Every structure is written in structure tokens, then in C-alpha cells.
PDB file of C-alpha atoms in Angstrom:
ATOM      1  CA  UNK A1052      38.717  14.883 -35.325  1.00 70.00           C
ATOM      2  CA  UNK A1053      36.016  12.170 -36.231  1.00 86.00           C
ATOM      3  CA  UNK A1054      34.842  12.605 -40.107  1.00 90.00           C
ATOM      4  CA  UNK A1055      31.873  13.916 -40.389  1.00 93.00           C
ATOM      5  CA  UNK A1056      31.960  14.827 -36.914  1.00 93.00           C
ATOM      6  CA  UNK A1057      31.485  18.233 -36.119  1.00 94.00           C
ATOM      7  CA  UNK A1058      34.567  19.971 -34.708  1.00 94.00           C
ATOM      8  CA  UNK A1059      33.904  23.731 -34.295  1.00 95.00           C
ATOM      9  CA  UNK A1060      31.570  26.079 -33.609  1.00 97.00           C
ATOM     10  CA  UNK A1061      31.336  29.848 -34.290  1.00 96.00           C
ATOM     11  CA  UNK A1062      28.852  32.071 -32.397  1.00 97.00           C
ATOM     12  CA  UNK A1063      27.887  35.469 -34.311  1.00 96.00           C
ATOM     13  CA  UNK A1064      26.307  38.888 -32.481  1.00 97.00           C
ATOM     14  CA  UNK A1065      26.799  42.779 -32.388  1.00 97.00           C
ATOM     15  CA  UNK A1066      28.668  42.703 -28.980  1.00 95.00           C
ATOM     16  CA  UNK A1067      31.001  40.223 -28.267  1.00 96.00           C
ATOM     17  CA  UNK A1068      32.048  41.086 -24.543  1.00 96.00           C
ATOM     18  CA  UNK A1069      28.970  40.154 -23.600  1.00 97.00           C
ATOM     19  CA  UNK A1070      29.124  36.725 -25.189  1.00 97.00           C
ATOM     20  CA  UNK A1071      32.603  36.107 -24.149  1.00 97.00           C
ATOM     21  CA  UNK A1072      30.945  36.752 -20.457  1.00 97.00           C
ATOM     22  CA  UNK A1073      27.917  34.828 -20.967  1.00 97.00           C
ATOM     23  CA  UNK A1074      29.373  31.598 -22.233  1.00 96.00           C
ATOM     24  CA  UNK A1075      32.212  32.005 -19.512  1.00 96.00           C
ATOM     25  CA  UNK A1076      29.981  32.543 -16.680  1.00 97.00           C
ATOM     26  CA  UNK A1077      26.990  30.025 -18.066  1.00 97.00           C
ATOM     27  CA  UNK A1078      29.422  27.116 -18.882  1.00 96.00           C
ATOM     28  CA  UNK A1079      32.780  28.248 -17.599  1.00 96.00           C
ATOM     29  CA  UNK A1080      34.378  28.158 -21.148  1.00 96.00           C
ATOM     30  CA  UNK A1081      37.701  29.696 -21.896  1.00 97.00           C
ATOM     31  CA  UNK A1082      37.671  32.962 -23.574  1.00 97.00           C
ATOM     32  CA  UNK A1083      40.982  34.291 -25.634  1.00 97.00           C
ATOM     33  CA  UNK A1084      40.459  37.295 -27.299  1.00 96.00           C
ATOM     34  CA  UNK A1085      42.394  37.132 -30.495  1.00 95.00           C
ATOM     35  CA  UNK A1086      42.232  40.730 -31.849  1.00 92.00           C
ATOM     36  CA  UNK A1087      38.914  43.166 -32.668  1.00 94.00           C
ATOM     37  CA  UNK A1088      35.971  40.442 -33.218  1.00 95.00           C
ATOM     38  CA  UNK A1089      36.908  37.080 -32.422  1.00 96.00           C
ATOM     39  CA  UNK A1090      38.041  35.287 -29.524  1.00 97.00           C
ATOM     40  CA  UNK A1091      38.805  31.555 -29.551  1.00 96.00           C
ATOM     41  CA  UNK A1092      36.587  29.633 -27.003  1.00 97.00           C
ATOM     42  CA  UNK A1093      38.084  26.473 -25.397  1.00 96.00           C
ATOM     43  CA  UNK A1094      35.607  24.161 -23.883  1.00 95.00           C
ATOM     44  CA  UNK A1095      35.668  21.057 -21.905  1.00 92.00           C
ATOM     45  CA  UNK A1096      38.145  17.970 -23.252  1.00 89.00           C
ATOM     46  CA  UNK A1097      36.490  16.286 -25.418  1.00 86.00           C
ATOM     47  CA  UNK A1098      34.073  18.805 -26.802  1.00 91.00           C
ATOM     48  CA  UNK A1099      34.428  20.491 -29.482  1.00 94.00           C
ATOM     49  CA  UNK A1100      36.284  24.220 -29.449  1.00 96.00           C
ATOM     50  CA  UNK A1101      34.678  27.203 -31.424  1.00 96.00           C
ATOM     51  CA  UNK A1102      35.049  31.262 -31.717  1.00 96.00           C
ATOM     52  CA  UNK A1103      32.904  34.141 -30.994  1.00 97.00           C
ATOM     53  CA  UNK A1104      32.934  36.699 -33.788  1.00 96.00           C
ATOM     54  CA  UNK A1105      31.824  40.108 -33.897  1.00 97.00           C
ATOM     55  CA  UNK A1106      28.375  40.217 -36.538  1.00 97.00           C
ATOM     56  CA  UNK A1107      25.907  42.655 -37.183  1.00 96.00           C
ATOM     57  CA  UNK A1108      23.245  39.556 -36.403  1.00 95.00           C
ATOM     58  CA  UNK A1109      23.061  36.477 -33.619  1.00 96.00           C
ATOM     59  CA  UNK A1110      23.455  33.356 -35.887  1.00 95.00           C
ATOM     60  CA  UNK A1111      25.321  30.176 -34.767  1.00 95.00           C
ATOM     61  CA  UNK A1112      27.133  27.820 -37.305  1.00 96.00           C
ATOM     62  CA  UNK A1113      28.659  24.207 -36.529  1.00 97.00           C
ATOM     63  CA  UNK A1114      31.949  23.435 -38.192  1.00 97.00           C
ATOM     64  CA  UNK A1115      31.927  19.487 -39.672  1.00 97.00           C
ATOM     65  CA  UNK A1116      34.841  17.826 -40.147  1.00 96.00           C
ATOM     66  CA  UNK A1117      35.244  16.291 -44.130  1.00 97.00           C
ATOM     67  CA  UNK A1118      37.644  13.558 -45.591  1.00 96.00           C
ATOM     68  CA  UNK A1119      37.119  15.120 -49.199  1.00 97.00           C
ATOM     69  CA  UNK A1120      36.367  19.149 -48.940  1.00 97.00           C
ATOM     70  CA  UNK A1121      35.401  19.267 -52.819  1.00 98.00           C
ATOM     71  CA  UNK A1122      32.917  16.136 -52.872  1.00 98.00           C
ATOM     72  CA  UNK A1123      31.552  17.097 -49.610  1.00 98.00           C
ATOM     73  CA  UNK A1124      30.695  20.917 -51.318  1.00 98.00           C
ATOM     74  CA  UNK A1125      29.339  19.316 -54.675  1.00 98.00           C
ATOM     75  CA  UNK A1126      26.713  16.840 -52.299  1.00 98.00           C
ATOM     76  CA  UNK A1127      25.802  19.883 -50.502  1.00 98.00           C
ATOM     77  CA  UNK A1128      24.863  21.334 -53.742  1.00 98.00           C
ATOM     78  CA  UNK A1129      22.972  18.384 -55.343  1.00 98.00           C
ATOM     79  CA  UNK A1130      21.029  17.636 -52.072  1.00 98.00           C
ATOM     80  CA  UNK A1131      19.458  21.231 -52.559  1.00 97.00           C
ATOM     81  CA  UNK A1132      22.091  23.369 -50.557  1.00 97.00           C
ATOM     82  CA  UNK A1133      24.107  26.558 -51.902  1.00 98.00           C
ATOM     83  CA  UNK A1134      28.335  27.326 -51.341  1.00 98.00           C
ATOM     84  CA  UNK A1135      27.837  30.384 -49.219  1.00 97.00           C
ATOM     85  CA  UNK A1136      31.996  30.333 -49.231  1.00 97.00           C
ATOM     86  CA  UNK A1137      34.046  28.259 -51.881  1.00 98.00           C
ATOM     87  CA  UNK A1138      37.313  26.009 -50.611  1.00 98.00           C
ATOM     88  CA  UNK A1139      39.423  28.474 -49.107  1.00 97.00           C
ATOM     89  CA  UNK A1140      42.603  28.464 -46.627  1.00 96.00           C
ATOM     90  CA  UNK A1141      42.549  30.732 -43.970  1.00 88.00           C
ATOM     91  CA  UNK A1142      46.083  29.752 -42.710  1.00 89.00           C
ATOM     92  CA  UNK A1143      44.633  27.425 -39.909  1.00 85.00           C
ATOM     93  CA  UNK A1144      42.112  25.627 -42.021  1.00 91.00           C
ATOM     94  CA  UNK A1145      41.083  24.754 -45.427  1.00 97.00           C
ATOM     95  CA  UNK A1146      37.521  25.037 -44.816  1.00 97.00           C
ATOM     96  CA  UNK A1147      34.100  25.860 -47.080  1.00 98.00           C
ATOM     97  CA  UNK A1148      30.896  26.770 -46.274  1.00 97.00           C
ATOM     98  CA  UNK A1149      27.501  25.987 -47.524  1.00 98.00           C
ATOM     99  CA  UNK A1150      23.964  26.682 -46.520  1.00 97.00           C
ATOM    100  CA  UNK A1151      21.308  23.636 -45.725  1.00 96.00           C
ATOM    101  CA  UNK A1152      17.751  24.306 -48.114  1.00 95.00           C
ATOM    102  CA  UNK A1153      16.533  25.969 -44.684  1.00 94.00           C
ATOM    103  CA  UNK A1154      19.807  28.845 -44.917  1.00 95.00           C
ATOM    104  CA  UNK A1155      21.383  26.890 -42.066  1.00 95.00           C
ATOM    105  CA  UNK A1156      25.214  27.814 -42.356  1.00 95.00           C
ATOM    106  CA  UNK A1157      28.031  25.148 -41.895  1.00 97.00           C
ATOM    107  CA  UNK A1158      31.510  25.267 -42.144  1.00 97.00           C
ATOM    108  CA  UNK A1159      32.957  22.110 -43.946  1.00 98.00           C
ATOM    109  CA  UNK A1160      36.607  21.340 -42.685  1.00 96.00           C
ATOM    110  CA  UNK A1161      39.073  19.538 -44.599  1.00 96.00           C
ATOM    111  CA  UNK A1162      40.352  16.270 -42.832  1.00 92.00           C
TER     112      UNK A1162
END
């Protein structure tokens, strides 16, 4: 993982087999359905890998890569952005997430 790189993606809608069929058949990506609402997508070496997850709305967030997960939060928040979800460890990840002055979601990932 390159810093400040980004180095996962998650794609959000109401009905997931149909994503997990449209990005497989569009771009040949790797599905693996992980339990109800999210599925792991693998795609080509060298690219980065994301998720689909089951949401009420489409929405599409990047996941960037940090070498400091705290100072990367607090410059989110003095260049105008808001913590959408504080520092937290989800058992693969320490990861936060913010949202851009626009409401543009990304996923910060500890180094």
C-alpha cells in the first residue's frame, strides 16, 4: 500500500446481486460473498480491491491509505471536512471516515 494512495473501494446500493453481476460481467472482477450484504471484490493485480455492501442508496467511497490515522482525521477537519466515523478497528482495519466539504465519503486507512 502506497501512503496516501488509495487502497479500497466500497460500492453501496439496495440490491447487491445485481452489482456483484454487473461488475463481474462489465470488468470480470471477482465476487466473494462474505455473508448478508457484502461481498469482497478482487480486481486485477495491481489495482486496488474493494467490497460491495448492501445500502438503502447507490453511493461509492474510495478507501486512502494514511501513515498517521489521527493527524490525517484532524486535517480533514481543519480543511473544512466532518468525521462521519471516528478511529475505529473493525478486526481487519483500523480505519476512519470523513466527509470532503462536498459530503464526499472516504475511508482513511491506517498504514
Amino acid at each position: 500500500m502506497i501512503a496516501n494512495g488509495i487502497a479500497h473501494f466500497d460500492v453501496f446500493g439496495p440490491e447487491p446481486e445485481a452489482l456483484h453481476a454487473f461488475y463481474a460481467r462489465v470488468f470480470g472482477w471477482e465476487v466473494d460473498v462474505k455473508g448478508p450484504g457484502y461481498a469482497l471484490v478482487r480486481t486485477p493485480e495491481g489495482a486496488p480491491d474493494g467490497a460491495v455492501v448492501e445500502a438503502e442508496r447507490a453511493a461509492l467511497t474510495v478507501g486512502v491509505v494514511v501513515p498517521d490515522l489521527d493527524a490525517a482525521v484532524a486535517a480533514a477537519e481543519a480543511a473544512g471536512g466532518t468525521v462521519v466515523m471516528p478511529p475505529t478497528d473493525n478486526g481487519w482495519v483500523v480505519k476512519a471516515q470523513v466527509a470532503d466539504p462536498a459530503g464526499n465519503r472516504i475511508s482513511l486507512i491506517a498504514a
